[in-house]
Amino acid sequence: MNTTRDVWLTPDAFDRLQEELAVLLAKDDSPVPEGTDHVSEARRRKARVREIQELIHHAVVGHVPPDDGIAEPGMVLTVRFDDDADTETFLLGVRDGADPGGLEVYSPESPLGTALSGARQGEQRRYTVPDGRTMHVTLVRAVPYGRHHESHE
């Protein structure tokens, strides 16, 4: 991960990343046995350490974005895909393996996140999925995570 942008994280996500980093750094102090599997595991661990350190360095923790209906990291977005009547709600933020309040999390760098960034309520955007198809998505609602989270406790 080579990002220079700020990364929006929930306080829980930030804490989990710090805990994971501490565990990984403790493992770095232990000797690596000989063998291809052990060496590749050590490389994966070091890569994950760098990734977490970069996330933590660029973290914006718990900042509540303005309640202006514009899609940005830290907002809970409700969207409608193509002309489907059903909606989907998710947090636009960093995926850390957690499930913040039962919400899916989509990265702002994902195709969907990139398409929706800056969208206003009612605005339709399009994006390309990995298989090459173009999808249309309409932003139905955008509210700050803190406000969405408070109303669902």
mmCIF file of N, CA and C in Angstrom, residues 7-121:
data_model
loop_
_atom_site.group_PDB
_atom_site.id
_atom_site.type_symbol
_atom_site.label_atom_id
_atom_site.label_comp_id
_atom_site.label_asym_id
_atom_site.label_seq_id
_atom_site.Cartn_x
_atom_site.Cartn_y
_atom_site.Cartn_z
ATOM 1 N N VAL A 7 -6.331 8.558 5.753
ATOM 2 C CA VAL A 7 -7.152 7.355 5.771
ATOM 3 C C VAL A 7 -8.109 7.466 6.948
ATOM 4 N N TRP A 8 -9.413 7.435 6.653
ATOM 5 C CA TRP A 8 -10.408 7.540 7.717
ATOM 6 C C TRP A 8 -10.580 6.194 8.389
ATOM 7 N N LEU A 9 -10.487 6.173 9.740
ATOM 8 C CA LEU A 9 -10.661 4.948 10.520
ATOM 9 C C LEU A 9 -11.584 5.203 11.703
ATOM 10 N N THR A 10 -12.372 4.206 12.055
ATOM 11 C CA THR A 10 -13.114 4.281 13.307
ATOM 12 C C THR A 10 -12.104 4.108 14.440
ATOM 13 N N PRO A 11 -12.415 4.582 15.649
ATOM 14 C CA PRO A 11 -11.501 4.350 16.772
ATOM 15 C C PRO A 11 -11.241 2.858 17.004
ATOM 16 N N ASP A 12 -12.266 2.025 16.845
ATOM 17 C CA ASP A 12 -12.078 0.577 17.012
ATOM 18 C C ASP A 12 -11.113 0.014 15.976
ATOM 19 N N ALA A 13 -11.242 0.452 14.735
ATOM 20 C CA ALA A 13 -10.348 -0.029 13.675
ATOM 21 C C ALA A 13 -8.912 0.391 13.967
ATOM 22 N N PHE A 14 -8.728 1.625 14.426
ATOM 23 C CA PHE A 14 -7.397 2.117 14.766
ATOM 24 C C PHE A 14 -6.789 1.261 15.884
ATOM 25 N N ASP A 15 -7.580 0.981 16.925
ATOM 26 C CA ASP A 15 -7.094 0.153 18.035
ATOM 27 C C ASP A 15 -6.716 -1.249 17.565
ATOM 28 N N ARG A 16 -7.549 -1.845 16.704
ATOM 29 C CA ARG A 16 -7.248 -3.190 16.195
ATOM 30 C C ARG A 16 -5.953 -3.194 15.389
ATOM 31 N N LEU A 17 -5.735 -2.149 14.589
ATOM 32 C CA LEU A 17 -4.498 -2.076 13.808
ATOM 33 C C LEU A 17 -3.284 -1.946 14.722
ATOM 34 N N GLN A 18 -3.405 -1.144 15.776
ATOM 35 C CA GLN A 18 -2.285 -1.011 16.712
ATOM 36 C C GLN A 18 -1.990 -2.341 17.406
ATOM 37 N N GLU A 19 -3.045 -3.065 17.784
ATOM 38 C CA GLU A 19 -2.851 -4.373 18.417
ATOM 39 C C GLU A 19 -2.194 -5.357 17.448
ATOM 40 N N GLU A 20 -2.666 -5.374 16.206
ATOM 41 C CA GLU A 20 -2.079 -6.274 15.210
ATOM 42 C C GLU A 20 -0.614 -5.937 14.986
ATOM 43 N N LEU A 21 -0.304 -4.639 14.926
ATOM 44 C CA LEU A 21 1.077 -4.215 14.731
ATOM 45 C C LEU A 21 1.955 -4.686 15.888
ATOM 46 N N ALA A 22 1.471 -4.553 17.112
ATOM 47 C CA ALA A 22 2.248 -4.990 18.275
ATOM 48 C C ALA A 22 2.537 -6.488 18.207
ATOM 49 N N VAL A 23 1.553 -7.274 17.823
ATOM 50 C CA VAL A 23 1.736 -8.727 17.704
ATOM 51 C C VAL A 23 2.762 -9.043 16.616
ATOM 52 N N LEU A 24 2.627 -8.385 15.471
ATOM 53 C CA LEU A 24 3.556 -8.642 14.363
ATOM 54 C C LEU A 24 4.978 -8.224 14.711
ATOM 55 N N LEU A 25 5.127 -7.097 15.395
ATOM 56 C CA LEU A 25 6.464 -6.647 15.777
ATOM 57 C C LEU A 25 7.083 -7.579 16.810
ATOM 58 N N ALA A 26 6.277 -8.135 17.696
ATOM 59 C CA ALA A 26 6.791 -9.105 18.671
ATOM 60 C C ALA A 26 7.297 -10.356 17.963
ATOM 61 N N LYS A 27 6.609 -10.765 16.900
ATOM 62 C CA LYS A 27 7.051 -11.935 16.129
ATOM 63 C C LYS A 27 8.338 -11.636 15.375
ATOM 64 N N ASP A 28 8.547 -10.365 14.987
ATOM 65 C CA ASP A 28 9.771 -9.995 14.276
ATOM 66 C C ASP A 28 11.005 -10.204 15.139
ATOM 67 N N ASP A 29 10.841 -10.138 16.463
ATOM 68 C CA ASP A 29 11.977 -10.309 17.360
ATOM 69 C C ASP A 29 12.392 -11.767 17.504
ATOM 70 N N SER A 30 11.512 -12.677 17.120
ATOM 71 C CA SER A 30 11.849 -14.096 17.256
ATOM 72 C C SER A 30 12.659 -14.554 16.046
ATOM 73 N N PRO A 31 13.577 -15.491 16.249
ATOM 74 C CA PRO A 31 14.398 -15.961 15.126
ATOM 75 C C PRO A 31 13.544 -16.694 14.084
ATOM 76 N N VAL A 32 13.935 -16.539 12.824
ATOM 77 C CA VAL A 32 13.227 -17.196 11.725
ATOM 78 C C VAL A 32 13.948 -18.493 11.399
ATOM 79 N N PRO A 33 13.256 -19.636 11.558
ATOM 80 C CA PRO A 33 13.889 -20.909 11.211
ATOM 81 C C PRO A 33 14.182 -20.965 9.706
ATOM 82 N N GLU A 34 15.110 -21.822 9.357
ATOM 83 C CA GLU A 34 15.440 -22.009 7.943
ATOM 84 C C GLU A 34 14.264 -22.649 7.220
ATOM 85 N N GLY A 35 14.182 -22.383 5.940
ATOM 86 C CA GLY A 35 13.127 -23.001 5.138
ATOM 87 C C GLY A 35 12.346 -21.951 4.376
ATOM 88 N N THR A 36 11.929 -22.336 3.194
ATOM 89 C CA THR A 36 11.228 -21.416 2.306
ATOM 90 C C THR A 36 9.939 -20.888 2.914
ATOM 91 N N ASP A 37 9.152 -21.764 3.557
ATOM 92 C CA ASP A 37 7.880 -21.339 4.139
ATOM 93 C C ASP A 37 8.084 -20.294 5.220
ATOM 94 N N HIS A 38 9.100 -20.485 6.048
ATOM 95 C CA HIS A 38 9.355 -19.550 7.137
ATOM 96 C C HIS A 38 9.835 -18.206 6.607
ATOM 97 N N VAL A 39 10.667 -18.236 5.587
ATOM 98 C CA VAL A 39 11.176 -16.998 4.995
ATOM 99 C C VAL A 39 10.041 -16.227 4.327
ATOM 100 N N SER A 40 9.191 -16.917 3.579
ATOM 101 C CA SER A 40 8.085 -16.221 2.915
ATOM 102 C C SER A 40 7.089 -15.686 3.943
ATOM 103 N N GLU A 41 6.892 -16.409 5.036
ATOM 104 C CA GLU A 41 6.016 -15.923 6.113
ATOM 105 C C GLU A 41 6.599 -14.654 6.729
ATOM 106 N N ALA A 42 7.911 -14.634 6.940
ATOM 107 C CA ALA A 42 8.565 -13.449 7.499
ATOM 108 C C ALA A 42 8.423 -12.260 6.545
ATOM 109 N N ARG A 43 8.533 -12.502 5.252
ATOM 110 C CA ARG A 43 8.357 -11.419 4.267
ATOM 111 C C ARG A 43 6.929 -10.886 4.289
ATOM 112 N N ARG A 44 5.954 -11.791 4.348
ATOM 113 C CA ARG A 44 4.543 -11.362 4.414
ATOM 114 C C ARG A 44 4.296 -10.537 5.674
ATOM 115 N N ARG A 45 4.875 -10.997 6.773
ATOM 116 C CA ARG A 45 4.701 -10.283 8.039
ATOM 117 C C ARG A 45 5.307 -8.884 7.951
ATOM 118 N N LYS A 46 6.511 -8.775 7.389
ATOM 119 C CA LYS A 46 7.157 -7.462 7.254
ATOM 120 C C LYS A 46 6.358 -6.544 6.327
ATOM 121 N N ALA A 47 5.797 -7.097 5.261
ATOM 122 C CA ALA A 47 4.968 -6.293 4.352
ATOM 123 C C ALA A 47 3.723 -5.790 5.073
ATOM 124 N N ARG A 48 3.110 -6.651 5.890
ATOM 125 C CA ARG A 48 1.921 -6.242 6.644
ATOM 126 C C ARG A 48 2.283 -5.179 7.674
ATOM 127 N N VAL A 49 3.447 -5.301 8.312
ATOM 128 C CA VAL A 49 3.905 -4.286 9.267
ATOM 129 C C VAL A 49 4.016 -2.939 8.568
ATOM 130 N N ARG A 50 4.634 -2.915 7.391
ATOM 131 C CA ARG A 50 4.770 -1.656 6.643
ATOM 132 C C ARG A 50 3.399 -1.084 6.291
ATOM 133 N N GLU A 51 2.483 -1.959 5.857
ATOM 134 C CA GLU A 51 1.141 -1.516 5.489
ATOM 135 C C GLU A 51 0.419 -0.897 6.689
ATOM 136 N N ILE A 52 0.487 -1.567 7.838
ATOM 137 C CA ILE A 52 -0.184 -1.053 9.034
ATOM 138 C C ILE A 52 0.461 0.248 9.491
ATOM 139 N N GLN A 53 1.784 0.313 9.465
ATOM 140 C CA GLN A 53 2.465 1.541 9.869
ATOM 141 C C GLN A 53 2.043 2.716 8.989
ATOM 142 N N GLU A 54 1.896 2.469 7.708
ATOM 143 C CA GLU A 54 1.463 3.533 6.806
ATOM 144 C C GLU A 54 0.020 3.941 7.088
ATOM 145 N N LEU A 55 -0.847 2.964 7.322
ATOM 146 C CA LEU A 55 -2.238 3.281 7.665
ATOM 147 C C LEU A 55 -2.303 4.123 8.932
ATOM 148 N N ILE A 56 -1.565 3.708 9.962
ATOM 149 C CA ILE A 56 -1.576 4.434 11.231
ATOM 150 C C ILE A 56 -1.013 5.835 11.045
ATOM 151 N N HIS A 57 0.051 5.952 10.265
ATOM 152 C CA HIS A 57 0.671 7.259 10.025
ATOM 153 C C HIS A 57 -0.302 8.233 9.353
ATOM 154 N N HIS A 58 -1.130 7.737 8.447
ATOM 155 C CA HIS A 58 -2.054 8.593 7.700
ATOM 156 C C HIS A 58 -3.477 8.574 8.268
ATOM 157 N N ALA A 59 -3.635 7.971 9.451
ATOM 158 C CA ALA A 59 -4.981 7.791 10.005
ATOM 159 C C ALA A 59 -5.608 9.100 10.471
ATOM 160 N N VAL A 60 -6.863 9.247 10.124
ATOM 161 C CA VAL A 60 -7.735 10.269 10.686
ATOM 162 C C VAL A 60 -8.748 9.464 11.491
ATOM 163 N N VAL A 61 -8.618 9.522 12.812
ATOM 164 C CA VAL A 61 -9.381 8.611 13.663
ATOM 165 C C VAL A 61 -10.647 9.271 14.192
ATOM 166 N N GLY A 62 -11.776 8.670 13.823
ATOM 167 C CA GLY A 62 -13.051 9.066 14.382
ATOM 168 C C GLY A 62 -13.542 10.446 14.014
ATOM 169 N N HIS A 63 -12.839 11.152 13.156
ATOM 170 C CA HIS A 63 -13.292 12.477 12.719
ATOM 171 C C HIS A 63 -14.653 12.329 12.057
ATOM 172 N N VAL A 64 -15.600 13.118 12.502
ATOM 173 C CA VAL A 64 -16.936 13.050 11.913
ATOM 174 C C VAL A 64 -17.000 14.064 10.778
ATOM 175 N N PRO A 65 -17.169 13.578 9.542
ATOM 176 C CA PRO A 65 -17.265 14.504 8.420
ATOM 177 C C PRO A 65 -18.544 15.331 8.523
ATOM 178 N N PRO A 66 -18.611 16.446 7.811
ATOM 179 C CA PRO A 66 -19.822 17.274 7.871
ATOM 180 C C PRO A 66 -21.038 16.511 7.359
ATOM 181 N N ASP A 67 -22.175 16.800 7.952
ATOM 182 C CA ASP A 67 -23.426 16.155 7.553
ATOM 183 C C ASP A 67 -24.020 16.946 6.387
ATOM 184 N N ASP A 68 -23.342 16.862 5.239
ATOM 185 C CA ASP A 68 -23.742 17.656 4.075
ATOM 186 C C ASP A 68 -24.276 16.811 2.927
ATOM 187 N N GLY A 69 -24.413 15.496 3.161
ATOM 188 C CA GLY A 69 -24.969 14.622 2.131
ATOM 189 C C GLY A 69 -24.012 14.291 1.007
ATOM 190 N N ILE A 70 -22.738 14.652 1.157
ATOM 191 C CA ILE A 70 -21.733 14.371 0.125
ATOM 192 C C ILE A 70 -20.925 13.146 0.549
ATOM 193 N N ALA A 71 -20.750 12.206 -0.371
ATOM 194 C CA ALA A 71 -20.013 10.975 -0.087
ATOM 195 C C ALA A 71 -18.533 11.266 0.089
ATOM 196 N N GLU A 72 -17.992 10.830 1.219
ATOM 197 C CA GLU A 72 -16.566 10.944 1.502
ATOM 198 C C GLU A 72 -16.226 9.927 2.586
ATOM 199 N N PRO A 73 -14.933 9.638 2.796
ATOM 200 C CA PRO A 73 -14.574 8.685 3.838
ATOM 201 C C PRO A 73 -15.158 9.110 5.183
ATOM 202 N N GLY A 74 -15.652 8.105 5.908
ATOM 203 C CA GLY A 74 -16.274 8.369 7.194
ATOM 204 C C GLY A 74 -17.780 8.524 7.118
ATOM 205 N N MET A 75 -18.325 8.418 5.909
ATOM 206 C CA MET A 75 -19.771 8.529 5.720
ATOM 207 C C MET A 75 -20.372 7.143 5.528
ATOM 208 N N VAL A 76 -21.582 6.979 6.044
ATOM 209 C CA VAL A 76 -22.361 5.769 5.795
ATOM 210 C C VAL A 76 -23.229 6.078 4.585
ATOM 211 N N LEU A 77 -23.026 5.312 3.524
ATOM 212 C CA LEU A 77 -23.710 5.566 2.257
ATOM 213 C C LEU A 77 -24.799 4.532 2.023
ATOM 214 N N THR A 78 -25.937 5.007 1.579
ATOM 215 C CA THR A 78 -26.997 4.125 1.109
ATOM 216 C C THR A 78 -27.086 4.350 -0.387
ATOM 217 N N VAL A 79 -26.967 3.268 -1.149
ATOM 218 C CA VAL A 79 -26.927 3.372 -2.608
ATOM 219 C C VAL A 79 -27.934 2.419 -3.231
ATOM 220 N N ARG A 80 -28.238 2.712 -4.471
ATOM 221 C CA ARG A 80 -29.088 1.832 -5.286
ATOM 222 C C ARG A 80 -28.288 1.526 -6.547
ATOM 223 N N PHE A 81 -28.143 0.242 -6.859
ATOM 224 C CA PHE A 81 -27.393 -0.170 -8.042
ATOM 225 C C PHE A 81 -28.307 -0.244 -9.248
ATOM 226 N N ASP A 82 -27.832 0.267 -10.376
ATOM 227 C CA ASP A 82 -28.597 0.317 -11.621
ATOM 228 C C ASP A 82 -30.005 0.809 -11.300
ATOM 229 N N ASP A 83 -31.022 0.118 -11.734
ATOM 230 C CA ASP A 83 -32.389 0.550 -11.452
ATOM 231 C C ASP A 83 -33.075 -0.398 -10.481
ATOM 232 N N ASP A 84 -32.291 -1.074 -9.650
ATOM 233 C CA ASP A 84 -32.818 -2.011 -8.662
ATOM 234 C C ASP A 84 -33.566 -1.234 -7.573
ATOM 235 N N ALA A 85 -34.670 -1.762 -7.115
ATOM 236 C CA ALA A 85 -35.456 -1.101 -6.073
ATOM 237 C C ALA A 85 -34.792 -1.222 -4.703
ATOM 238 N N ASP A 86 -33.997 -2.274 -4.501
ATOM 239 C CA ASP A 86 -33.337 -2.483 -3.215
ATOM 240 C C ASP A 86 -32.153 -1.539 -3.057
ATOM 241 N N THR A 87 -31.854 -1.216 -1.804
ATOM 242 C CA THR A 87 -30.692 -0.377 -1.517
ATOM 243 C C THR A 87 -29.680 -1.176 -0.709
ATOM 244 N N GLU A 88 -28.461 -0.672 -0.684
ATOM 245 C CA GLU A 88 -27.390 -1.263 0.113
ATOM 246 C C GLU A 88 -26.745 -0.142 0.906
ATOM 247 N N THR A 89 -26.435 -0.408 2.169
ATOM 248 C CA THR A 89 -25.823 0.594 3.039
ATOM 249 C C THR A 89 -24.466 0.087 3.497
ATOM 250 N N PHE A 90 -23.458 0.969 3.457
ATOM 251 C CA PHE A 90 -22.102 0.589 3.853
ATOM 252 C C PHE A 90 -21.331 1.812 4.307
ATOM 253 N N LEU A 91 -20.226 1.561 4.986
ATOM 254 C CA LEU A 91 -19.323 2.611 5.435
ATOM 255 C C LEU A 91 -18.238 2.804 4.386
ATOM 256 N N LEU A 92 -17.981 4.037 4.017
ATOM 257 C CA LEU A 92 -16.872 4.344 3.120
ATOM 258 C C LEU A 92 -15.664 4.616 4.008
ATOM 259 N N GLY A 93 -14.756 3.653 4.073
ATOM 260 C CA GLY A 93 -13.593 3.750 4.954
ATOM 261 C C GLY A 93 -12.627 2.623 4.659
ATOM 262 N N VAL A 94 -11.728 2.362 5.584
ATOM 263 C CA VAL A 94 -10.705 1.338 5.385
ATOM 264 C C VAL A 94 -11.198 0.006 5.920
ATOM 265 N N ARG A 95 -11.060 -1.017 5.088
ATOM 266 C CA ARG A 95 -11.399 -2.384 5.515
ATOM 267 C C ARG A 95 -10.258 -2.888 6.383
ATOM 268 N N ASP A 96 -10.591 -3.270 7.596
ATOM 269 C CA ASP A 96 -9.560 -3.815 8.485
ATOM 270 C C ASP A 96 -9.953 -5.190 8.995
ATOM 271 N N GLY A 97 -10.930 -5.796 8.344
ATOM 272 C CA GLY A 97 -11.377 -7.111 8.760
ATOM 273 C C GLY A 97 -12.463 -7.062 9.812
ATOM 274 N N ALA A 98 -12.775 -5.873 10.300
ATOM 275 C CA ALA A 98 -13.810 -5.738 11.322
ATOM 276 C C ALA A 98 -15.152 -5.439 10.677
ATOM 277 N N ASP A 99 -16.165 -5.471 11.492
ATOM 278 C CA ASP A 99 -17.523 -5.239 11.029
ATOM 279 C C ASP A 99 -18.103 -4.108 11.870
ATOM 280 N N PRO A 100 -17.858 -2.835 11.503
ATOM 281 C CA PRO A 100 -18.291 -1.720 12.342
ATOM 282 C C PRO A 100 -19.812 -1.591 12.394
ATOM 283 N N GLY A 101 -20.377 -2.017 13.498
ATOM 284 C CA GLY A 101 -21.813 -1.876 13.675
ATOM 285 C C GLY A 101 -22.630 -2.658 12.673
ATOM 286 N N GLY A 102 -22.104 -3.772 12.174
ATOM 287 C CA GLY A 102 -22.852 -4.581 11.220
ATOM 288 C C GLY A 102 -22.816 -4.055 9.802
ATOM 289 N N LEU A 103 -22.007 -3.048 9.542
ATOM 290 C CA LEU A 103 -21.925 -2.460 8.203
ATOM 291 C C LEU A 103 -20.819 -3.097 7.376
ATOM 292 N N GLU A 104 -21.084 -3.255 6.103
ATOM 293 C CA GLU A 104 -20.009 -3.578 5.160
ATOM 294 C C GLU A 104 -19.130 -2.334 5.073
ATOM 295 N N VAL A 105 -17.881 -2.512 4.682
ATOM 296 C CA VAL A 105 -16.964 -1.389 4.511
ATOM 297 C C VAL A 105 -16.396 -1.455 3.108
ATOM 298 N N TYR A 106 -16.455 -0.335 2.401
ATOM 299 C CA TYR A 106 -15.845 -0.233 1.080
ATOM 300 C C TYR A 106 -14.763 0.835 1.146
ATOM 301 N N SER A 107 -13.618 0.527 0.590
ATOM 302 C CA SER A 107 -12.503 1.458 0.566
ATOM 303 C C SER A 107 -12.778 2.599 -0.405
ATOM 304 N N PRO A 108 -12.339 3.813 -0.061
ATOM 305 C CA PRO A 108 -12.456 4.925 -1.007
ATOM 306 C C PRO A 108 -11.650 4.681 -2.284
ATOM 307 N N GLU A 109 -10.650 3.777 -2.224
ATOM 308 C CA GLU A 109 -9.832 3.471 -3.396
ATOM 309 C C GLU A 109 -10.423 2.362 -4.254
ATOM 310 N N SER A 110 -11.475 1.710 -3.784
ATOM 311 C CA SER A 110 -12.128 0.664 -4.580
ATOM 312 C C SER A 110 -12.841 1.311 -5.762
ATOM 313 N N PRO A 111 -13.167 0.544 -6.794
ATOM 314 C CA PRO A 111 -13.895 1.139 -7.924
ATOM 315 C C PRO A 111 -15.192 1.825 -7.492
ATOM 316 N N LEU A 112 -15.947 1.195 -6.589
ATOM 317 C CA LEU A 112 -17.192 1.797 -6.110
ATOM 318 C C LEU A 112 -16.909 3.041 -5.276
ATOM 319 N N GLY A 113 -15.938 2.955 -4.373
ATOM 320 C CA GLY A 113 -15.585 4.098 -3.537
ATOM 321 C C GLY A 113 -15.102 5.281 -4.350
ATOM 322 N N THR A 114 -14.277 5.012 -5.346
ATOM 323 C CA THR A 114 -13.780 6.076 -6.222
ATOM 324 C C THR A 114 -14.926 6.735 -6.975
ATOM 325 N N ALA A 115 -15.846 5.923 -7.477
ATOM 326 C CA ALA A 115 -16.984 6.462 -8.231
ATOM 327 C C ALA A 115 -17.867 7.339 -7.356
ATOM 328 N N LEU A 116 -18.064 6.945 -6.109
ATOM 329 C CA LEU A 116 -18.991 7.673 -5.244
ATOM 330 C C LEU A 116 -18.374 8.877 -4.544
ATOM 331 N N SER A 117 -17.058 8.920 -4.410
ATOM 332 C CA SER A 117 -16.421 10.030 -3.701
ATOM 333 C C SER A 117 -16.826 11.362 -4.315
ATOM 334 N N GLY A 118 -17.373 12.223 -3.472
ATOM 335 C CA GLY A 118 -17.812 13.541 -3.916
ATOM 336 C C GLY A 118 -19.231 13.586 -4.446
ATOM 337 N N ALA A 119 -19.881 12.431 -4.553
ATOM 338 C CA ALA A 119 -21.263 12.410 -5.065
ATOM 339 C C ALA A 119 -22.211 13.039 -4.052
ATOM 340 N N ARG A 120 -23.261 13.652 -4.574
ATOM 341 C CA ARG A 120 -24.317 14.226 -3.737
ATOM 342 C C ARG A 120 -25.530 13.317 -3.779
ATOM 343 N N GLN A 121 -26.378 13.429 -2.779
ATOM 344 C CA GLN A 121 -27.578 12.607 -2.726
ATOM 345 C C GLN A 121 -28.387 12.776 -4.008
#
